[in-house]
XYZ file of C-alpha atoms in Angstrom:
660
model
C 20.902 -31.371 29.858
C 20.284 -29.810 26.403
C 18.633 -33.033 25.151
C 16.381 -33.113 28.233
C 15.374 -29.477 27.733
C 14.524 -30.058 24.081
C 12.480 -33.167 24.911
C 10.599 -31.318 27.635
C 9.868 -28.456 25.216
C 8.617 -30.877 22.577
C 6.320 -32.650 25.038
C 5.016 -29.331 26.284
C 4.240 -28.185 22.751
C 2.514 -31.487 21.938
C 0.334 -31.065 25.002
C -0.579 -27.564 23.929
C -1.367 -28.823 20.434
C -3.671 -31.440 21.914
C -5.615 -28.721 23.730
C -5.698 -26.315 20.781
C -6.228 -28.605 17.812
C -7.370 -31.966 19.156
C -5.382 -35.188 19.270
C -2.129 -35.122 17.327
C -2.382 -37.230 14.198
C -6.060 -36.517 13.645
C -7.338 -34.108 11.030
C -8.396 -30.913 12.824
C -12.035 -30.052 12.346
C -12.936 -26.398 11.811
C -15.585 -25.116 14.166
C -18.517 -23.246 12.647
C -17.529 -20.012 14.368
C -13.774 -20.300 13.719
C -11.974 -18.167 11.124
C -11.306 -20.396 8.157
C -7.726 -19.448 7.367
C -5.886 -20.942 4.448
C -2.604 -22.730 5.058
C -0.741 -20.521 2.601
C 2.386 -21.876 0.927
C 4.413 -21.270 -2.175
C 7.302 -22.773 -4.114
C 10.960 -21.998 -3.570
C 10.846 -20.003 -6.808
C 8.877 -17.310 -4.951
C 11.708 -17.124 -2.426
C 14.580 -17.013 -4.910
C 12.747 -14.405 -7.003
C 12.438 -12.182 -3.923
C 8.650 -12.098 -4.242
C 8.046 -12.733 -0.542
C 10.936 -10.724 0.883
C 10.105 -7.653 2.910
C 10.402 -4.587 0.683
C 13.185 -2.027 0.807
C 11.771 1.414 1.664
C 14.536 3.179 -0.242
C 13.000 1.850 -3.475
C 9.531 3.121 -2.554
C 10.109 6.851 -2.250
C 7.710 9.538 -3.394
C 9.030 11.430 -6.445
C 7.747 14.956 -6.051
C 7.748 17.693 -8.682
C 5.488 20.012 -6.683
C 5.270 21.888 -3.396
C 2.271 21.669 -1.064
C 2.225 24.856 1.034
C 0.238 25.030 4.299
C -1.783 28.250 4.591
C -1.963 29.663 8.135
C -4.004 32.888 8.138
C -3.165 35.574 10.678
C -5.472 38.484 11.573
C -4.020 41.950 10.933
C -4.815 45.191 12.780
C -7.853 45.782 10.562
C -9.356 42.409 11.377
C -8.554 40.893 7.981
C -7.039 37.442 7.833
C -3.824 37.349 5.764
C -1.148 34.948 4.595
C 1.695 35.471 2.178
C 4.687 33.470 1.045
C 7.384 33.563 -1.594
C 8.020 30.471 -3.665
C 10.947 30.129 -6.073
C 10.160 28.499 -9.416
C 12.826 27.062 -11.690
C 10.310 26.142 -14.397
C 6.926 27.492 -15.471
C 6.185 24.817 -18.057
C 2.749 23.412 -17.155
C 2.725 25.760 -14.131
C -0.273 24.980 -11.921
C -1.614 26.357 -8.629
C -4.160 24.199 -6.771
C -6.132 25.795 -3.916
C -7.546 23.423 -1.285
C -9.461 24.730 1.723
C -12.899 24.454 3.335
C -12.717 28.283 3.611
C -11.738 28.934 -0.014
C -15.069 30.618 -0.788
C -13.975 33.395 1.593
C -10.473 33.621 0.170
C -9.070 36.225 -2.160
C -6.018 34.709 -3.786
C -3.287 36.776 -5.394
C -0.393 35.316 -7.364
C 2.265 37.577 -8.830
C 5.238 36.606 -10.926
C 8.605 38.394 -10.832
C 9.572 41.069 -13.319
C 8.805 44.660 -14.170
C 5.480 43.697 -15.715
C 4.438 40.762 -13.523
C 1.779 38.291 -14.515
C -1.235 38.263 -12.238
C -3.790 35.624 -11.405
C -6.064 36.972 -14.116
C -3.585 35.609 -16.664
C -4.319 32.057 -15.500
C -7.157 29.754 -16.481
C -9.256 28.935 -13.392
C -11.161 25.654 -13.139
C -13.153 24.037 -10.346
C -11.972 20.495 -9.672
C -11.677 17.873 -6.920
C -8.638 16.367 -5.207
C -8.796 12.734 -4.115
C -10.450 9.550 -5.240
C -13.542 7.462 -4.818
C -15.469 8.954 -1.880
C -12.483 10.776 -0.366
C -12.456 13.870 -2.558
C -12.146 17.533 -1.637
C -13.131 20.623 -3.647
C -10.248 22.379 -5.393
C -9.732 25.431 -7.565
C -6.987 25.052 -10.165
C -5.135 27.959 -11.821
C -2.953 27.188 -14.808
C -0.479 29.519 -16.512
C 0.851 29.158 -20.017
C 4.529 28.555 -20.732
C 5.364 32.257 -21.161
C 5.357 32.920 -17.402
C 8.791 33.876 -16.053
C 10.856 31.835 -13.616
C 12.095 33.318 -10.362
C 10.505 34.083 -7.010
C 6.710 34.309 -7.139
C 4.542 35.828 -4.422
C 1.392 34.047 -3.297
C -1.010 35.719 -0.852
C -4.444 35.020 0.622
C -6.824 37.409 2.359
C -10.103 36.537 4.019
C -12.607 38.778 5.837
C -14.167 35.909 7.747
C -14.126 35.849 11.537
C -14.076 32.061 11.592
C -11.984 30.792 14.489
C -8.633 29.327 13.506
C -7.181 26.165 14.926
C -3.750 24.615 15.119
C -4.050 22.935 11.721
C -3.580 24.907 8.493
C -6.559 26.740 7.032
C -5.780 25.169 3.710
C -3.075 24.197 1.267
C -1.822 25.517 -2.031
C -0.070 23.080 -4.347
C 2.377 24.531 -6.873
C 3.620 22.229 -9.607
C 5.513 22.431 -12.885
C 7.323 20.166 -15.299
C 10.813 20.767 -13.917
C 13.259 17.831 -14.077
C 14.501 18.584 -10.539
C 12.584 16.509 -8.042
C 12.516 15.450 -4.417
C 12.807 11.785 -3.508
C 11.709 10.926 0.045
C 11.028 7.697 1.924
C 10.974 6.017 5.314
C 14.315 4.709 6.563
C 12.878 1.329 7.612
C 9.684 -0.372 8.794
C 10.477 -0.550 12.506
C 7.308 1.441 13.055
C 6.785 0.554 16.690
C 6.480 2.572 19.882
C 9.882 3.036 21.453
C 11.690 2.738 18.129
C 13.583 5.443 16.287
C 11.717 6.472 13.127
C 13.769 7.766 10.207
C 12.922 9.882 7.163
C 15.338 10.041 4.216
C 15.226 12.497 1.308
C 17.328 13.979 -1.458
C 17.245 15.965 -4.681
C 17.611 14.250 -8.048
C 17.414 14.999 -11.767
C 14.554 13.090 -13.364
C 16.241 13.287 -16.756
C 18.814 10.798 -15.460
C 16.420 8.547 -13.509
C 15.892 4.885 -14.432
C 12.429 3.330 -14.129
C 12.134 0.879 -11.246
C 15.301 2.036 -9.506
C 15.928 4.552 -6.746
C 17.245 7.744 -8.381
C 20.782 9.033 -7.961
C 21.220 12.004 -5.589
C 22.126 15.302 -7.207
C 25.096 16.341 -5.089
C 26.084 19.456 -7.054
C 23.084 21.521 -5.934
C 22.856 23.650 -2.810
C 20.000 22.301 -0.712
C 18.356 22.523 2.687
C 15.835 19.955 3.893
C 13.612 19.630 6.926
C 10.542 17.630 7.943
C 7.337 18.468 9.771
C 5.895 15.452 11.588
C 2.429 15.491 13.119
C 1.995 12.965 15.909
C -1.266 11.132 16.701
C -2.098 13.620 19.492
C -1.833 16.527 17.041
C 1.489 17.895 18.267
C 4.018 18.736 15.580
C 7.727 18.008 15.443
C 10.029 20.098 13.271
C 13.124 18.143 12.264
C 16.199 19.419 10.465
C 17.597 16.909 7.976
C 21.334 16.279 7.783
C 23.788 14.744 5.355
C 26.231 13.596 8.024
C 25.756 9.813 8.110
C 24.276 9.972 11.621
C 20.582 10.724 11.023
C 19.359 7.745 9.072
C 21.156 8.871 5.918
C 23.960 6.740 4.508
C 27.376 8.365 4.262
C 28.410 11.938 5.075
C 28.255 14.343 2.137
C 26.679 11.858 -0.290
C 23.713 14.104 -1.096
C 21.289 12.001 0.973
C 19.676 13.670 3.989
C 18.031 12.128 7.028
C 16.126 12.963 10.187
C 15.087 10.754 13.086
C 12.766 10.940 16.066
C 11.620 8.584 18.805
C 8.082 7.237 18.450
C 6.350 7.797 21.793
C 2.746 7.174 20.712
C 0.853 4.553 18.771
C -1.391 5.781 15.988
C -1.228 7.491 12.618
C 1.566 9.934 11.822
C 1.793 12.336 8.900
C 5.003 13.926 7.691
C 5.893 16.568 5.155
C 9.438 16.768 3.831
C 10.438 20.219 2.527
C 13.324 20.849 0.134
C 14.723 24.278 -0.735
C 17.444 24.060 -3.346
C 19.438 25.859 -6.001
C 19.902 23.994 -9.257
C 23.332 23.762 -10.916
C 22.329 26.646 -13.217
C 21.678 28.894 -10.187
C 17.854 28.729 -10.261
C 16.148 28.332 -6.874
C 13.147 26.071 -6.315
C 11.115 24.289 -3.653
C 9.604 20.799 -3.394
C 7.642 18.917 -0.749
C 6.469 15.347 -0.277
C 3.645 14.141 1.958
C 3.775 10.900 3.903
C 1.513 8.775 6.052
C 2.548 5.914 8.322
C 1.253 4.084 11.403
C 3.155 3.285 14.571
C 1.965 0.276 16.562
C 2.461 -1.039 20.097
C 4.645 -4.142 19.820
C 7.404 -5.694 21.918
C 7.302 -9.214 20.510
C 10.132 -11.719 20.216
C 10.473 -15.221 18.784
C 12.096 -18.219 20.403
C 15.085 -20.038 18.958
C 13.366 -23.324 18.045
C 10.209 -24.321 16.219
C 8.616 -27.679 16.990
C 7.045 -29.744 14.206
C 4.430 -32.363 15.072
C 2.576 -34.475 12.460
C -1.161 -33.838 12.258
C -1.799 -36.491 9.594
C 0.092 -38.479 6.962
C 0.974 -35.305 5.033
C 1.224 -32.238 7.235
C 3.307 -30.941 10.124
C 1.909 -28.508 12.650
C 4.716 -26.035 13.400
C 4.636 -24.085 16.625
C 6.621 -20.863 16.892
C 7.199 -19.690 20.495
C 6.438 -15.986 20.717
C 6.538 -13.535 23.598
C 4.878 -10.140 23.761
C 1.810 -11.056 21.697
C -1.421 -11.576 23.620
C -3.259 -14.855 23.263
C -6.125 -14.529 20.797
C -4.218 -12.051 18.612
C -4.326 -12.915 14.924
C -1.039 -12.240 13.146
C 0.331 -12.814 9.656
C 3.076 -15.423 9.839
C 5.760 -16.283 7.315
C 8.650 -18.757 7.257
C 10.858 -20.425 4.675
C 11.517 -24.143 5.066
C 15.064 -25.105 4.123
C 16.792 -28.458 3.845
C 19.897 -29.891 2.230
C 19.711 -30.055 -1.555
C 21.226 -32.578 -3.935
C 24.329 -30.376 -4.133
C 24.868 -30.791 -0.404
C 24.102 -27.144 0.309
C 21.178 -25.518 2.181
C 18.279 -25.151 -0.259
C 14.788 -23.656 0.141
C 11.986 -26.208 -0.172
C 9.032 -23.830 0.084
C 7.658 -20.952 2.088
C 4.652 -21.144 4.368
C 2.464 -18.463 5.878
C -1.014 -17.159 6.469
C -3.068 -15.911 9.361
C -2.319 -17.452 12.730
C -4.084 -16.999 16.057
C -1.602 -16.908 18.925
C -2.584 -19.350 21.652
C -0.641 -20.249 24.788
C 2.328 -18.242 23.582
C 2.534 -20.079 20.261
C 1.900 -18.998 16.686
C 0.939 -22.005 14.585
C 1.729 -22.743 10.944
C 0.950 -25.878 8.960
C 3.469 -27.317 6.516
C 2.629 -29.828 3.793
C 5.701 -32.066 3.740
C 5.170 -32.946 0.083
C 7.109 -29.729 -0.567
C 10.218 -31.547 0.695
C 9.833 -34.215 -1.955
C 8.993 -31.657 -4.618
C 12.187 -29.689 -3.885
C 14.155 -32.917 -3.259
C 15.725 -31.765 -0.011
C 16.702 -33.819 3.027
C 17.291 -33.087 6.735
C 18.384 -31.267 8.761
C 15.566 -28.784 8.235
C 15.554 -25.187 9.377
C 13.229 -22.219 9.155
C 14.643 -19.018 7.704
C 13.439 -15.430 7.518
C 10.682 -16.156 10.022
C 8.444 -13.182 10.730
C 5.181 -12.231 12.369
C 3.375 -9.172 11.030
C 0.474 -7.089 12.224
C -2.734 -8.272 10.588
C -3.923 -4.859 9.373
C -0.762 -2.823 8.823
C 1.609 -5.684 7.832
C 4.280 -4.019 9.987
C 6.765 -6.645 11.256
C 6.156 -7.421 14.929
C 9.206 -9.631 15.276
C 11.485 -11.667 13.061
C 14.256 -14.233 13.182
C 16.831 -14.934 10.491
C 16.860 -18.638 11.357
C 15.132 -21.082 13.711
C 15.945 -24.725 14.290
C 13.087 -27.015 13.257
C 12.859 -29.802 15.836
C 10.865 -32.866 14.769
C 10.726 -36.323 16.366
C 8.754 -37.919 13.539
C 7.748 -36.928 10.032
C 4.677 -37.742 7.921
C 5.104 -40.663 5.560
C 5.165 -38.566 2.391
C 8.122 -36.440 3.549
C 10.624 -38.836 1.926
C 8.645 -39.469 -1.283
C 9.396 -37.709 -4.559
C 6.650 -35.369 -5.747
C 6.416 -33.955 -9.272
C 3.197 -31.936 -9.170
C 2.086 -29.034 -6.978
C -1.522 -29.497 -5.904
C -4.026 -26.923 -4.639
C -3.956 -28.316 -1.131
C -0.168 -27.920 -1.058
C -0.738 -24.204 -1.767
C -3.798 -23.560 0.388
C -4.324 -26.502 2.722
C -7.221 -28.954 2.673
C -10.489 -27.458 1.482
C -13.018 -27.168 4.340
C -15.988 -28.357 2.279
C -18.237 -28.710 5.272
C -17.346 -25.425 6.907
C -18.440 -22.614 4.596
C -21.338 -23.909 2.533
C -23.834 -21.052 2.172
C -27.542 -21.269 2.722
C -28.889 -20.514 -0.769
C -28.159 -21.691 -4.286
C -26.896 -19.837 -7.324
C -23.370 -18.493 -7.875
C -22.972 -14.755 -8.524
C -20.602 -12.268 -10.098
C -19.953 -9.854 -7.238
C -19.497 -6.170 -8.120
C -17.134 -4.604 -5.583
C -16.485 -0.862 -5.125
C -13.324 0.846 -3.891
C -12.066 2.869 -0.938
C -14.634 5.201 0.620
C -16.981 4.826 -2.342
C -20.365 6.484 -1.879
C -22.207 4.147 -4.259
C -21.803 1.243 -6.647
C -19.552 2.465 -9.509
C -20.529 -0.352 -11.868
C -23.485 0.111 -14.280
C -25.555 -2.952 -13.421
C -27.125 -2.981 -16.877
C -23.741 -4.256 -18.167
C -23.846 -7.393 -16.015
C -25.998 -10.482 -15.532
C -26.478 -12.784 -12.573
C -24.655 -10.334 -10.313
C -24.704 -9.200 -6.695
C -23.676 -5.714 -5.519
C -21.362 -5.518 -2.517
C -22.118 -2.445 -0.385
C -19.870 -0.976 2.285
C -20.208 2.669 1.345
C -18.302 5.657 2.747
C -15.963 3.483 4.789
C -12.218 3.298 5.320
C -11.043 -0.314 5.594
C -7.701 -2.043 5.638
C -7.298 -4.711 2.964
C -7.911 -7.353 5.634
C -11.106 -5.758 6.983
C -12.360 -5.180 3.438
C -11.621 -8.799 2.478
C -13.528 -10.255 5.413
C -16.557 -8.092 4.611
C -16.543 -9.409 1.036
C -16.281 -12.966 2.390
C -19.185 -12.471 4.770
C -21.407 -10.880 2.116
C -20.604 -13.703 -0.278
C -21.501 -16.379 2.283
C -25.147 -16.173 1.164
C -24.150 -17.619 -2.226
C -22.680 -21.056 -2.950
C -19.924 -19.390 -4.981
C -18.917 -16.092 -6.511
C -16.375 -14.399 -8.765
C -15.450 -10.739 -8.436
C -15.339 -7.645 -10.611
C -13.657 -4.952 -8.510
C -12.768 -1.284 -8.734
C -9.809 0.430 -7.081
C -9.039 -0.912 -3.561
C -11.686 -3.584 -4.059
C -9.261 -5.446 -6.321
C -6.551 -5.613 -3.653
C -9.080 -6.640 -0.989
C -10.362 -9.428 -3.259
C -6.828 -10.741 -3.805
C -6.236 -10.588 -0.051
C -9.416 -12.615 0.504
C -8.400 -15.288 -1.994
C -4.933 -15.557 -0.461
C -5.756 -15.834 3.250
C -9.375 -16.984 3.702
C -11.636 -19.708 2.395
C -14.695 -18.220 0.726
C -17.118 -18.675 -2.132
C -14.300 -17.652 -4.480
C -12.813 -21.114 -3.959
C -15.987 -22.830 -5.166
C -16.616 -20.705 -8.261
C -16.162 -21.746 -11.870
C -15.392 -19.805 -15.010
C -12.422 -18.301 -16.823
C -11.574 -15.403 -14.511
C -11.728 -15.522 -10.723
C -10.947 -11.864 -9.922
C -11.095 -8.980 -12.413
C -10.110 -5.459 -11.449
C -9.847 -1.991 -12.950
C -7.842 0.921 -11.531
C -6.514 -0.974 -8.506
C -3.437 0.583 -6.838
C -1.701 -2.734 -6.216
C 1.494 -0.775 -5.524
C -0.196 2.183 -3.842
C -0.790 5.814 -4.768
C 1.121 9.007 -3.992
C -2.191 10.655 -3.064
C -2.522 8.750 0.228
C -0.245 11.092 2.186
C -1.808 14.207 0.705
C -5.294 13.006 1.574
C -4.216 12.421 5.177
C -3.162 16.082 5.473
C -6.307 17.361 3.776
C -8.555 15.282 5.997
C -7.133 17.138 8.993
C -8.327 20.507 7.693
C -11.599 19.548 6.015
C -12.719 17.409 8.938
C -14.616 15.083 6.618
C -13.845 12.046 4.539
C -12.996 8.484 5.389
C -9.596 8.981 6.972
C -6.100 7.855 6.100
C -5.349 4.420 4.669
C -1.864 2.926 5.035
C -2.594 0.067 2.608
C -2.973 2.630 -0.184
C 0.507 4.126 0.320
C 3.527 2.877 -1.606
C 5.001 1.445 1.624
C 1.845 -0.178 2.957
C 1.063 -1.744 -0.414
C 4.586 -3.178 -0.739
C 4.480 -4.697 2.755
C 1.106 -6.234 1.927
C 2.302 -7.642 -1.396
C 5.234 -9.397 0.302
C 2.763 -11.967 1.642
C 0.822 -12.535 -1.585
C 1.989 -15.686 -3.429
C 2.459 -15.981 -7.178
C -0.352 -18.536 -7.489
C -2.899 -16.126 -5.982
C -1.720 -13.230 -8.156
C -2.070 -15.385 -11.262
C -5.843 -15.557 -10.711
C -6.200 -11.765 -11.031
C -7.052 -10.198 -14.398
C -6.488 -6.456 -14.356
C -6.642 -3.301 -16.462
C -5.166 0.200 -16.110
C -6.317 3.402 -17.777
C -5.313 7.036 -18.205
C -6.545 10.247 -19.804
C -6.682 10.659 -23.563
C -3.493 12.326 -24.750
C -3.721 14.753 -27.687
C -1.108 17.230 -28.856
C -3.247 20.367 -28.738
C -4.393 20.443 -25.082
C -3.324 19.822 -21.501
C -3.716 16.123 -20.782
C -5.123 15.194 -17.392
C -7.798 13.185 -15.604
C -7.894 15.443 -12.565
C -6.413 18.933 -12.789
C -5.978 18.953 -9.005
C -4.031 15.690 -8.680
C -2.007 16.105 -11.876
C 0.848 17.995 -10.097
C 1.240 15.058 -7.668
C 1.188 12.086 -10.043
C 3.464 10.997 -12.882
C 2.004 10.317 -16.328
C 0.384 8.131 -17.424
C -2.186 8.023 -14.613
C -5.946 7.854 -14.186
C -6.226 10.750 -11.736
C -5.490 8.470 -8.763
C -3.300 5.547 -9.833
C -0.131 5.841 -11.881
C 0.147 3.193 -14.579
C 3.241 1.636 -13.006
C 1.557 1.431 -9.583
C -1.418 -0.411 -11.056
C 0.761 -3.336 -12.174
C 0.605 -6.676 -10.365
C 3.565 -8.998 -10.890
C 2.386 -12.511 -11.915
C -1.145 -11.196 -12.526
C -2.802 -11.293 -15.958
C -2.391 -7.822 -17.472
C -5.066 -7.044 -20.059
C -3.429 -3.792 -21.037
C -3.690 -0.047 -20.687
C -6.439 2.019 -22.292
C -6.475 5.781 -22.779
C -9.541 7.975 -22.466
C -10.852 6.591 -19.178
C -10.342 8.088 -15.707
C -10.644 6.717 -12.189
C -14.050 8.178 -11.282
C -16.958 10.003 -12.895
C -15.912 13.392 -11.454
C -12.875 13.548 -13.771
C -12.463 14.833 -17.329
C -12.764 11.578 -19.270
C -15.453 8.949 -18.548
C -15.123 6.743 -15.469
C -13.151 3.564 -16.137
C -15.965 1.484 -14.639
C -18.380 2.716 -17.350
C -16.509 1.157 -20.278
C -19.260 -1.004 -21.808
C -16.842 -3.017 -23.945
C -14.664 -4.019 -21.004
C -17.657 -4.606 -18.724
C -19.221 -6.939 -21.273
C -15.998 -8.909 -21.473
C -15.733 -9.150 -17.691
C -19.367 -10.235 -17.457
C -18.829 -12.937 -20.091
C -15.712 -14.465 -18.547
C -16.251 -13.773 -14.853
C -16.461 -16.680 -12.425
C -19.739 -17.373 -10.667
């Protein structure tokens, strides 16, 4: 009975393949209006190195050394709007207050330190600044105190005579930061960010003096601490969640210094969360920290079947069909699977991984596997698929996954049993569709690409020759949306290389990985060159989401720019695609006699070195070509040092070596 069922399933799948892709055994022809997806694959080395594994959220926490306080004004009996709070400070080294509000022109701010002769706001240096990056920036006033200010409980108050109506959201925020070693570490519990799932937030206090780069910090268990979270749902309603160290709220073990809170996701959409820590350090000094988070929740109830069917489409490739339920036909998903066989040692061994965009049709997600990978890895049957997953196209959130699936095949392409010693481009990307994307005009270009929400082209065109300027100004795009816009703009040229700023670099890498475009027909030394790209995200993304709610302007929140969203995205980017990216990072010029910063307003949020938006570590791309870090250049022109895109020396180099 089992054999009959499997045969019936195989015949059914072959019939579906005939309808979807044409006769089995023939080379499928791309239609002019079809998305030209690459058949993405990578070597087993990517798998064993963990490059394509889904990330662990506990390694992607925000490390906060500041507190972002919501300001809710209340009218008193005299008609004056007032707000006051007390904030404990354990350190006043590099003490900074950042005021952010669309009403700040009406505000009178008072800051008083403890003591018999308290310091007042007049003792601080006030500077007008901006908080944000590219086109998503908000006006800020920054007050900075010198190191002689006392620790203890400070009082911060705001008064405003305006009669402006108040809403449910805060009237503004005040960020208070210092150079204390005691910090808050906060992260999502997991990436089951789907309606009907329990969402978890995890946070704890740690001592930065004992932290190790690249590793999650160790909880500081000796301090007294209280934590809670404020979560704003897509409909605007707020949840207030106490956080517990009891092993039952998404934290690990009871009394291990790690706190957790959970809630049930009832709505799809964008959520923001603020984690608040009140603590007493081992020396008895009280302090407060907050971290700001942004995450989407999607509608998804998908599941995968137990078997994948492989059918030859030519003498080299297998068309693999993955049965999936709960995903509507026509939905494009990101698919991933590892192909395993039996190695020369007689044990299961990975041959390669395969992935890419896949359009679900007739309840099947399709992947194509070049069987030369079997000969390259020298593995034999039986073959299985491991760590199979389907992810949302824009958020990269896993829709469904399976640890293992049987791979049922009734015949294999001829090359499956032949030894292969060289990895070819079509093993990595699939056969090049030469007839499908040829543009209408001649002349390759160097495309200048801007970043997230940019209001104009950041690149001085006088530094470049034979270029084209990509324009999608004042927009908020996922990496996938951004990539397809670059592809479509570039279709008017026979080929192009890219020089990109900020998010434009990640979008360009996404394009090269998943879609055929003019990038694949260009020539030169450097395919993609980027400056200031947050390949691993930026801590500002969550803060900007909160600020956008009160200012009512800007481009909106962007999950791909968070630490979590960036890590999920990177899990699908192969080493061969990364190796075609040449990138640079920058930061402010450090000198001993002044405060070093790119943006006074974002400095309390980011860890040095940083360019005002992107921390140096978060601008790194594993397997990419790192051209180094340069001081004295900031992310945008609104910051203290010149904009990183205006560096004539670097621009000339990129112009000389850029593909066209």
